Structure formats: C-alpha cells, structure tokens
Amino acid sequence: MDKRAIAMCAILACLSGAAASNEATDVCLTPGTDYLALDFMAFDQTMEAGWREVANREGCAVAAADLIKDYRTTKSDLSEGMLSTMRWHEGQMRAEAGQNEQAIALFETTYKDKEHDSFGWNYYVAATIAFLEQDREALSTAREQLAALPKPSGMNMTDADGNPVEIDWPPNLKVVDGFVACFGKSYAESYGDC
C-alpha cells in the first residue's frame, strides 16, 4: 500500500470515528428537545429533564457534561451560584466518564468563601478531589473535617412549600464515606455498590 492510500485510510478512520461520536451524542439527546431553551430550574434541578435526562442514559455522561458546558457558556443570565452549581455537575459527569483531570479543574472552581460555608461544602470538594487524585491521606483528612462539622444552631430546613425537611448531617458525608469505602475504584463505582 502506498503512502497516499495509507493517508486516505487514516482520514477515513478519523471520519468514521467522528461519525460514531456524533451517533453517540444523537442517541443521548432527545430529538426535538431544545435543552438550551430550558430555564435553569428545568435544565439543572429537575431529575427527569435537562442534563439529568441525558445523564440517566447508559454511556451518556460525556454528552451530559458537554450539554452542561454548552448551557453554562451560552446563557448570559446565570448567577455565579448557578454557574458554580453547573460547573460541579459538569465535573461529576466528567468524573463519571473517567475524565478526572477535567473534573478536578471544574471542582476546584466551586470552593466557597469560608464565611459562606456552614454546610461543609469545601470539605466535600476537597474529599472529592482527593478521591480522584487517589490521595488517601487528603481524603481521610477531608472526611474527618466534614464529620466533625457542627450543625448550625437553629437550622430548620424546609421544602418549597414551607414544610420541614430532615437532612442527614453533615450533608454529603455518605458520599465521602463511599469514596473511602471504594478507594482505588472509579468515581462511577463509588456512587454504586463497589
């Protein structure tokens, strides 16, 4: 086979790979759905719509992450809190897909100022990053800090209708305990039954 034929085969292989990638995205997205037209609550906070609808499909974590990125980079009316939430969710999808470096970079952007972190968010972020970096000592430290977090006095959580809601304290400790129990496994496995 001459060099031109080899080059042509390489080009066809690349085009075939790109077509397969587009087919995977096509399988993940619901035809006729304008995801970018959804408001923030529908796109990010509804369990059966928006990016979560895509993420619930087998093998669609990257498509969900890309969709979140498209949404957060094209919408000009999102608050910093909304953007931080979306960077976290994109990071989760990238971590689930094994794109750990990209996930860590996104997670690092979600740290809160200490005076605005009464729920231990920063310890959860640190534990998640330590798990992805396979740093057992840092994971253990973040877990201990989160577990020791005192519940704010007078904290009364309510739902949208004003009804009292019980939450586990501290938030996300069960997830971090999953990271400890599943150390050495993938992020996706740590959310399952590793």
PDB file of C-alpha atoms in Angstrom:
ATOM      1  CA  MET A   1       0.000   0.000   0.000  1.00  0.00           C
ATOM      2  CA  ASP A   2       1.460   3.377  -0.970  1.00  0.00           C
ATOM      3  CA  LYS A   3       1.656   6.444   1.314  1.00  0.00           C
ATOM      4  CA  ARG A   4      -1.395   8.100  -0.273  1.00  0.00           C
ATOM      5  CA  ALA A   5      -3.511   5.008   0.327  1.00  0.00           C
ATOM      6  CA  ILE A   6      -2.341   4.846   3.959  1.00  0.00           C
ATOM      7  CA  ALA A   7      -3.144   8.543   4.438  1.00  0.00           C
ATOM      8  CA  MET A   8      -6.588   8.034   2.878  1.00  0.00           C
ATOM      9  CA  CYS A   9      -7.267   5.115   5.253  1.00  0.00           C
ATOM     10  CA  ALA A  10      -6.262   7.284   8.229  1.00  0.00           C
ATOM     11  CA  ILE A  11      -8.599  10.077   7.070  1.00  0.00           C
ATOM     12  CA  LEU A  12     -11.482   7.625   6.615  1.00  0.00           C
ATOM     13  CA  ALA A  13     -10.833   6.164  10.062  1.00  0.00           C
ATOM     14  CA  CYS A  14     -10.963   9.662  11.590  1.00  0.00           C
ATOM     15  CA  LEU A  15     -14.173  10.494   9.747  1.00  0.00           C
ATOM     16  CA  SER A  16     -15.658   7.179  10.815  1.00  0.00           C
ATOM     17  CA  GLY A  17     -14.699   7.916  14.457  1.00  0.00           C
ATOM     18  CA  ALA A  18     -16.266  11.394  14.257  1.00  0.00           C
ATOM     19  CA  ALA A  19     -19.447   9.919  12.823  1.00  0.00           C
ATOM     20  CA  ALA A  20     -19.563   7.352  15.638  1.00  0.00           C
ATOM     21  CA  SER A  21     -19.115  10.165  18.182  1.00  0.00           C
ATOM     22  CA  ASN A  22     -21.983  12.132  16.624  1.00  0.00           C
ATOM     23  CA  GLU A  23     -24.131   8.995  16.620  1.00  0.00           C
ATOM     24  CA  ALA A  24     -23.425   8.519  20.352  1.00  0.00           C
ATOM     25  CA  THR A  25     -24.474  12.120  21.030  1.00  0.00           C
ATOM     26  CA  ASP A  26     -27.569  11.654  18.873  1.00  0.00           C
ATOM     27  CA  VAL A  27     -28.534   8.592  20.935  1.00  0.00           C
ATOM     28  CA  CYS A  28     -28.086  10.546  24.183  1.00  0.00           C
ATOM     29  CA  LEU A  29     -30.135  13.624  23.297  1.00  0.00           C
ATOM     30  CA  THR A  30     -33.900  13.541  22.864  1.00  0.00           C
ATOM     31  CA  PRO A  31     -34.778  14.577  19.288  1.00  0.00           C
ATOM     32  CA  GLY A  32     -36.637  17.867  19.098  1.00  0.00           C
ATOM     33  CA  THR A  33     -35.667  18.958  22.627  1.00  0.00           C
ATOM     34  CA  ASP A  34     -34.139  22.432  22.811  1.00  0.00           C
ATOM     35  CA  TYR A  35     -32.159  21.914  26.001  1.00  0.00           C
ATOM     36  CA  LEU A  36     -30.620  25.379  25.815  1.00  0.00           C
ATOM     37  CA  ALA A  37     -34.085  26.989  25.837  1.00  0.00           C
ATOM     38  CA  LEU A  38     -34.909  25.492  29.258  1.00  0.00           C
ATOM     39  CA  ASP A  39     -34.733  27.741  32.305  1.00  0.00           C
ATOM     40  CA  PHE A  40     -32.139  26.947  34.957  1.00  0.00           C
ATOM     41  CA  MET A  41     -34.512  25.029  37.243  1.00  0.00           C
ATOM     42  CA  ALA A  42     -35.771  22.808  34.418  1.00  0.00           C
ATOM     43  CA  PHE A  43     -32.306  22.268  32.944  1.00  0.00           C
ATOM     44  CA  ASP A  44     -30.316  21.722  36.143  1.00  0.00           C
ATOM     45  CA  GLN A  45     -32.641  20.934  39.033  1.00  0.00           C
ATOM     46  CA  THR A  46     -35.321  18.655  37.528  1.00  0.00           C
ATOM     47  CA  MET A  47     -34.471  14.964  37.882  1.00  0.00           C
ATOM     48  CA  GLU A  48     -36.087  13.805  34.627  1.00  0.00           C
ATOM     49  CA  ALA A  49     -35.300  16.796  32.387  1.00  0.00           C
ATOM     50  CA  GLY A  50     -32.361  18.812  31.123  1.00  0.00           C
ATOM     51  CA  TRP A  51     -28.890  17.374  31.539  1.00  0.00           C
ATOM     52  CA  ARG A  52     -30.121  14.753  34.020  1.00  0.00           C
ATOM     53  CA  GLU A  53     -32.382  13.211  31.384  1.00  0.00           C
ATOM     54  CA  VAL A  54     -29.292  12.764  29.217  1.00  0.00           C
ATOM     55  CA  ALA A  55     -27.111  11.532  32.107  1.00  0.00           C
ATOM     56  CA  ASN A  56     -29.690   8.875  33.007  1.00  0.00           C
ATOM     57  CA  ARG A  57     -28.984   7.122  29.689  1.00  0.00           C
ATOM     58  CA  GLU A  58     -26.306   4.439  29.619  1.00  0.00           C
ATOM     59  CA  GLY A  59     -22.993   5.736  28.259  1.00  0.00           C
ATOM     60  CA  CYS A  60     -24.098   9.366  28.050  1.00  0.00           C
ATOM     61  CA  ALA A  61     -22.018  11.004  30.814  1.00  0.00           C
ATOM     62  CA  VAL A  62     -19.798  12.870  28.336  1.00  0.00           C
ATOM     63  CA  ALA A  63     -22.817  14.039  26.329  1.00  0.00           C
ATOM     64  CA  ALA A  64     -24.394  15.297  29.583  1.00  0.00           C
ATOM     65  CA  ALA A  65     -21.159  17.083  30.570  1.00  0.00           C
ATOM     66  CA  ASP A  66     -20.876  18.698  27.140  1.00  0.00           C
ATOM     67  CA  LEU A  67     -24.521  19.776  27.313  1.00  0.00           C
ATOM     68  CA  ILE A  68     -23.964  21.392  30.729  1.00  0.00           C
ATOM     69  CA  LYS A  69     -20.896  23.198  29.387  1.00  0.00           C
ATOM     70  CA  ASP A  70     -22.853  24.450  26.370  1.00  0.00           C
ATOM     71  CA  TYR A  71     -25.664  25.663  28.613  1.00  0.00           C
ATOM     72  CA  ARG A  72     -23.486  27.483  31.140  1.00  0.00           C
ATOM     73  CA  THR A  73     -21.303  29.107  28.482  1.00  0.00           C
ATOM     74  CA  THR A  74     -24.171  30.341  26.296  1.00  0.00           C
ATOM     75  CA  LYS A  75     -26.593  31.613  28.954  1.00  0.00           C
ATOM     76  CA  SER A  76     -25.830  35.194  29.989  1.00  0.00           C
ATOM     77  CA  ASP A  77     -28.426  35.430  32.769  1.00  0.00           C
ATOM     78  CA  LEU A  78     -26.964  32.857  35.178  1.00  0.00           C
ATOM     79  CA  SER A  79     -25.831  33.964  38.636  1.00  0.00           C
ATOM     80  CA  GLU A  80     -22.426  32.951  39.992  1.00  0.00           C
ATOM     81  CA  GLY A  81     -24.186  30.463  42.285  1.00  0.00           C
ATOM     82  CA  MET A  82     -25.923  28.847  39.306  1.00  0.00           C
ATOM     83  CA  LEU A  83     -22.662  28.731  37.350  1.00  0.00           C
ATOM     84  CA  SER A  84     -20.843  27.137  40.284  1.00  0.00           C
ATOM     85  CA  THR A  85     -23.576  24.506  40.609  1.00  0.00           C
ATOM     86  CA  MET A  86     -23.349  23.747  36.907  1.00  0.00           C
ATOM     87  CA  ARG A  87     -19.536  23.505  36.986  1.00  0.00           C
ATOM     88  CA  TRP A  88     -19.936  20.986  39.830  1.00  0.00           C
ATOM     89  CA  HIS A  89     -22.463  18.937  37.882  1.00  0.00           C
ATOM     90  CA  GLU A  90     -20.339  19.038  34.738  1.00  0.00           C
ATOM     91  CA  GLY A  91     -17.387  17.889  36.841  1.00  0.00           C
ATOM     92  CA  GLN A  92     -19.426  14.999  38.210  1.00  0.00           C
ATOM     93  CA  MET A  93     -20.309  13.855  34.706  1.00  0.00           C
ATOM     94  CA  ARG A  94     -16.686  14.175  33.560  1.00  0.00           C
ATOM     95  CA  ALA A  95     -15.530  12.186  36.616  1.00  0.00           C
ATOM     96  CA  GLU A  96     -18.151   9.535  35.906  1.00  0.00           C
ATOM     97  CA  ALA A  97     -16.767   9.278  32.357  1.00  0.00           C
ATOM     98  CA  GLY A  98     -13.199   8.968  33.690  1.00  0.00           C
ATOM     99  CA  GLN A  99     -12.170  12.486  32.624  1.00  0.00           C
ATOM    100  CA  ASN A 100     -10.642  13.109  36.048  1.00  0.00           C
ATOM    101  CA  GLU A 101      -8.301  15.994  35.185  1.00  0.00           C
ATOM    102  CA  GLN A 102     -11.139  17.986  33.638  1.00  0.00           C
ATOM    103  CA  ALA A 103     -13.390  17.114  36.574  1.00  0.00           C
ATOM    104  CA  ILE A 104     -10.827  18.262  39.139  1.00  0.00           C
ATOM    105  CA  ALA A 105     -10.333  21.578  37.321  1.00  0.00           C
ATOM    106  CA  LEU A 106     -14.096  22.156  37.417  1.00  0.00           C
ATOM    107  CA  PHE A 107     -14.440  21.079  41.066  1.00  0.00           C
ATOM    108  CA  GLU A 108     -11.666  23.474  42.112  1.00  0.00           C
ATOM    109  CA  THR A 109     -13.759  26.408  40.853  1.00  0.00           C
ATOM    110  CA  THR A 110     -16.602  25.600  43.266  1.00  0.00           C
ATOM    111  CA  TYR A 111     -14.907  26.283  46.604  1.00  0.00           C
ATOM    112  CA  LYS A 112     -16.823  28.814  48.730  1.00  0.00           C
ATOM    113  CA  ASP A 113     -15.531  31.627  50.927  1.00  0.00           C
ATOM    114  CA  LYS A 114     -15.160  30.223  54.457  1.00  0.00           C
ATOM    115  CA  GLU A 115     -17.778  32.586  55.883  1.00  0.00           C
ATOM    116  CA  HIS A 116     -20.338  31.207  53.383  1.00  0.00           C
ATOM    117  CA  ASP A 117     -19.584  27.529  54.030  1.00  0.00           C
ATOM    118  CA  SER A 118     -21.616  26.497  57.059  1.00  0.00           C
ATOM    119  CA  PHE A 119     -22.585  23.184  55.401  1.00  0.00           C
ATOM    120  CA  GLY A 120     -19.053  21.830  54.858  1.00  0.00           C
ATOM    121  CA  TRP A 121     -19.066  22.216  51.081  1.00  0.00           C
ATOM    122  CA  ASN A 122     -15.319  22.870  50.927  1.00  0.00           C
ATOM    123  CA  TYR A 123     -14.579  19.637  52.821  1.00  0.00           C
ATOM    124  CA  TYR A 124     -16.779  17.746  50.346  1.00  0.00           C
ATOM    125  CA  VAL A 125     -14.950  19.341  47.407  1.00  0.00           C
ATOM    126  CA  ALA A 126     -11.566  18.510  48.958  1.00  0.00           C
ATOM    127  CA  ALA A 127     -12.649  14.905  49.590  1.00  0.00           C
ATOM    128  CA  THR A 128     -13.898  14.516  46.026  1.00  0.00           C
ATOM    129  CA  ILE A 129     -10.668  15.866  44.561  1.00  0.00           C
ATOM    130  CA  ALA A 130      -8.578  13.690  46.902  1.00  0.00           C
ATOM    131  CA  PHE A 131     -10.555  10.625  45.801  1.00  0.00           C
ATOM    132  CA  LEU A 132      -9.957  11.409  42.124  1.00  0.00           C
ATOM    133  CA  GLU A 133      -6.257  12.067  42.771  1.00  0.00           C
ATOM    134  CA  GLN A 134      -6.074   8.808  44.762  1.00  0.00           C
ATOM    135  CA  ASP A 135      -4.696  10.680  47.786  1.00  0.00           C
ATOM    136  CA  ARG A 136      -5.886   8.567  50.711  1.00  0.00           C
ATOM    137  CA  GLU A 137      -4.414  10.875  53.370  1.00  0.00           C
ATOM    138  CA  ALA A 138      -6.109  14.006  51.970  1.00  0.00           C
ATOM    139  CA  LEU A 139      -9.374  12.071  51.614  1.00  0.00           C
ATOM    140  CA  SER A 140      -9.202  10.921  55.232  1.00  0.00           C
ATOM    141  CA  THR A 141      -8.447  14.461  56.440  1.00  0.00           C
ATOM    142  CA  ALA A 142     -11.345  15.973  54.487  1.00  0.00           C
ATOM    143  CA  ARG A 143     -13.667  13.220  55.718  1.00  0.00           C
ATOM    144  CA  GLU A 144     -12.707  13.870  59.357  1.00  0.00           C
ATOM    145  CA  GLN A 145     -13.218  17.624  58.926  1.00  0.00           C
ATOM    146  CA  LEU A 146     -16.629  17.096  57.364  1.00  0.00           C
ATOM    147  CA  ALA A 147     -17.727  14.576  60.021  1.00  0.00           C
ATOM    148  CA  ALA A 148     -16.710  16.988  62.804  1.00  0.00           C
ATOM    149  CA  LEU A 149     -18.729  19.878  61.382  1.00  0.00           C
ATOM    150  CA  PRO A 150     -21.252  21.094  63.984  1.00  0.00           C
ATOM    151  CA  LYS A 151     -24.834  21.542  62.878  1.00  0.00           C
ATOM    152  CA  PRO A 152     -25.697  25.258  62.852  1.00  0.00           C
ATOM    153  CA  SER A 153     -27.946  26.137  65.764  1.00  0.00           C
ATOM    154  CA  GLY A 154     -31.495  26.950  64.803  1.00  0.00           C
ATOM    155  CA  MET A 155     -31.151  25.322  61.387  1.00  0.00           C
ATOM    156  CA  ASN A 156     -34.608  24.395  60.129  1.00  0.00           C
ATOM    157  CA  MET A 157     -34.703  23.159  56.554  1.00  0.00           C
ATOM    158  CA  THR A 158     -37.964  23.450  54.628  1.00  0.00           C
ATOM    159  CA  ASP A 159     -39.143  22.477  51.169  1.00  0.00           C
ATOM    160  CA  ALA A 160     -40.579  24.899  48.596  1.00  0.00           C
ATOM    161  CA  ASP A 161     -43.961  24.757  50.346  1.00  0.00           C
ATOM    162  CA  GLY A 162     -42.503  25.570  53.775  1.00  0.00           C
ATOM    163  CA  ASN A 163     -42.803  22.023  55.130  1.00  0.00           C
ATOM    164  CA  PRO A 164     -39.991  20.861  57.456  1.00  0.00           C
ATOM    165  CA  VAL A 165     -37.401  18.617  55.805  1.00  0.00           C
ATOM    166  CA  GLU A 166     -34.966  16.373  57.652  1.00  0.00           C
ATOM    167  CA  ILE A 167     -31.488  16.152  56.171  1.00  0.00           C
ATOM    168  CA  ASP A 168     -28.574  13.986  57.184  1.00  0.00           C
ATOM    169  CA  TRP A 169     -25.895  15.968  58.981  1.00  0.00           C
ATOM    170  CA  PRO A 170     -23.423  16.787  57.751  1.00  0.00           C
ATOM    171  CA  PRO A 171     -24.512  16.871  54.109  1.00  0.00           C
ATOM    172  CA  ASN A 172     -22.537  14.687  51.697  1.00  0.00           C
ATOM    173  CA  LEU A 173     -20.896  12.597  54.428  1.00  0.00           C
ATOM    174  CA  LYS A 174     -22.442   9.432  52.961  1.00  0.00           C
ATOM    175  CA  VAL A 175     -20.903  10.257  49.574  1.00  0.00           C
ATOM    176  CA  VAL A 176     -17.496  10.827  51.159  1.00  0.00           C
ATOM    177  CA  ASP A 177     -17.830   7.576  53.115  1.00  0.00           C
ATOM    178  CA  GLY A 178     -18.462   5.928  49.740  1.00  0.00           C
ATOM    179  CA  PHE A 179     -15.184   7.409  48.474  1.00  0.00           C
ATOM    180  CA  VAL A 180     -13.378   5.950  51.499  1.00  0.00           C
ATOM    181  CA  ALA A 181     -15.012   2.522  51.095  1.00  0.00           C
ATOM    182  CA  CYS A 182     -14.380   2.486  47.342  1.00  0.00           C
ATOM    183  CA  PHE A 183     -10.881   3.951  47.382  1.00  0.00           C
ATOM    184  CA  GLY A 184      -8.997   2.804  44.290  1.00  0.00           C
ATOM    185  CA  LYS A 185     -12.207   2.352  42.289  1.00  0.00           C
ATOM    186  CA  SER A 186     -13.661   4.738  39.724  1.00  0.00           C
ATOM    187  CA  TYR A 187     -15.845   7.712  40.591  1.00  0.00           C
ATOM    188  CA  ALA A 188     -18.814   5.987  38.913  1.00  0.00           C
ATOM    189  CA  GLU A 189     -18.268   2.867  41.033  1.00  0.00           C
ATOM    190  CA  SER A 190     -18.087   4.927  44.234  1.00  0.00           C
ATOM    191  CA  TYR A 191     -21.683   6.021  43.664  1.00  0.00           C
ATOM    192  CA  GLY A 192     -22.753   2.446  43.037  1.00  0.00           C
ATOM    193  CA  ASP A 193     -22.224  -0.705  45.059  1.00  0.00           C
ATOM    194  CA  CYS A 194     -18.462  -1.089  44.803  1.00  0.00           C
TER     195      CYS A 194
END
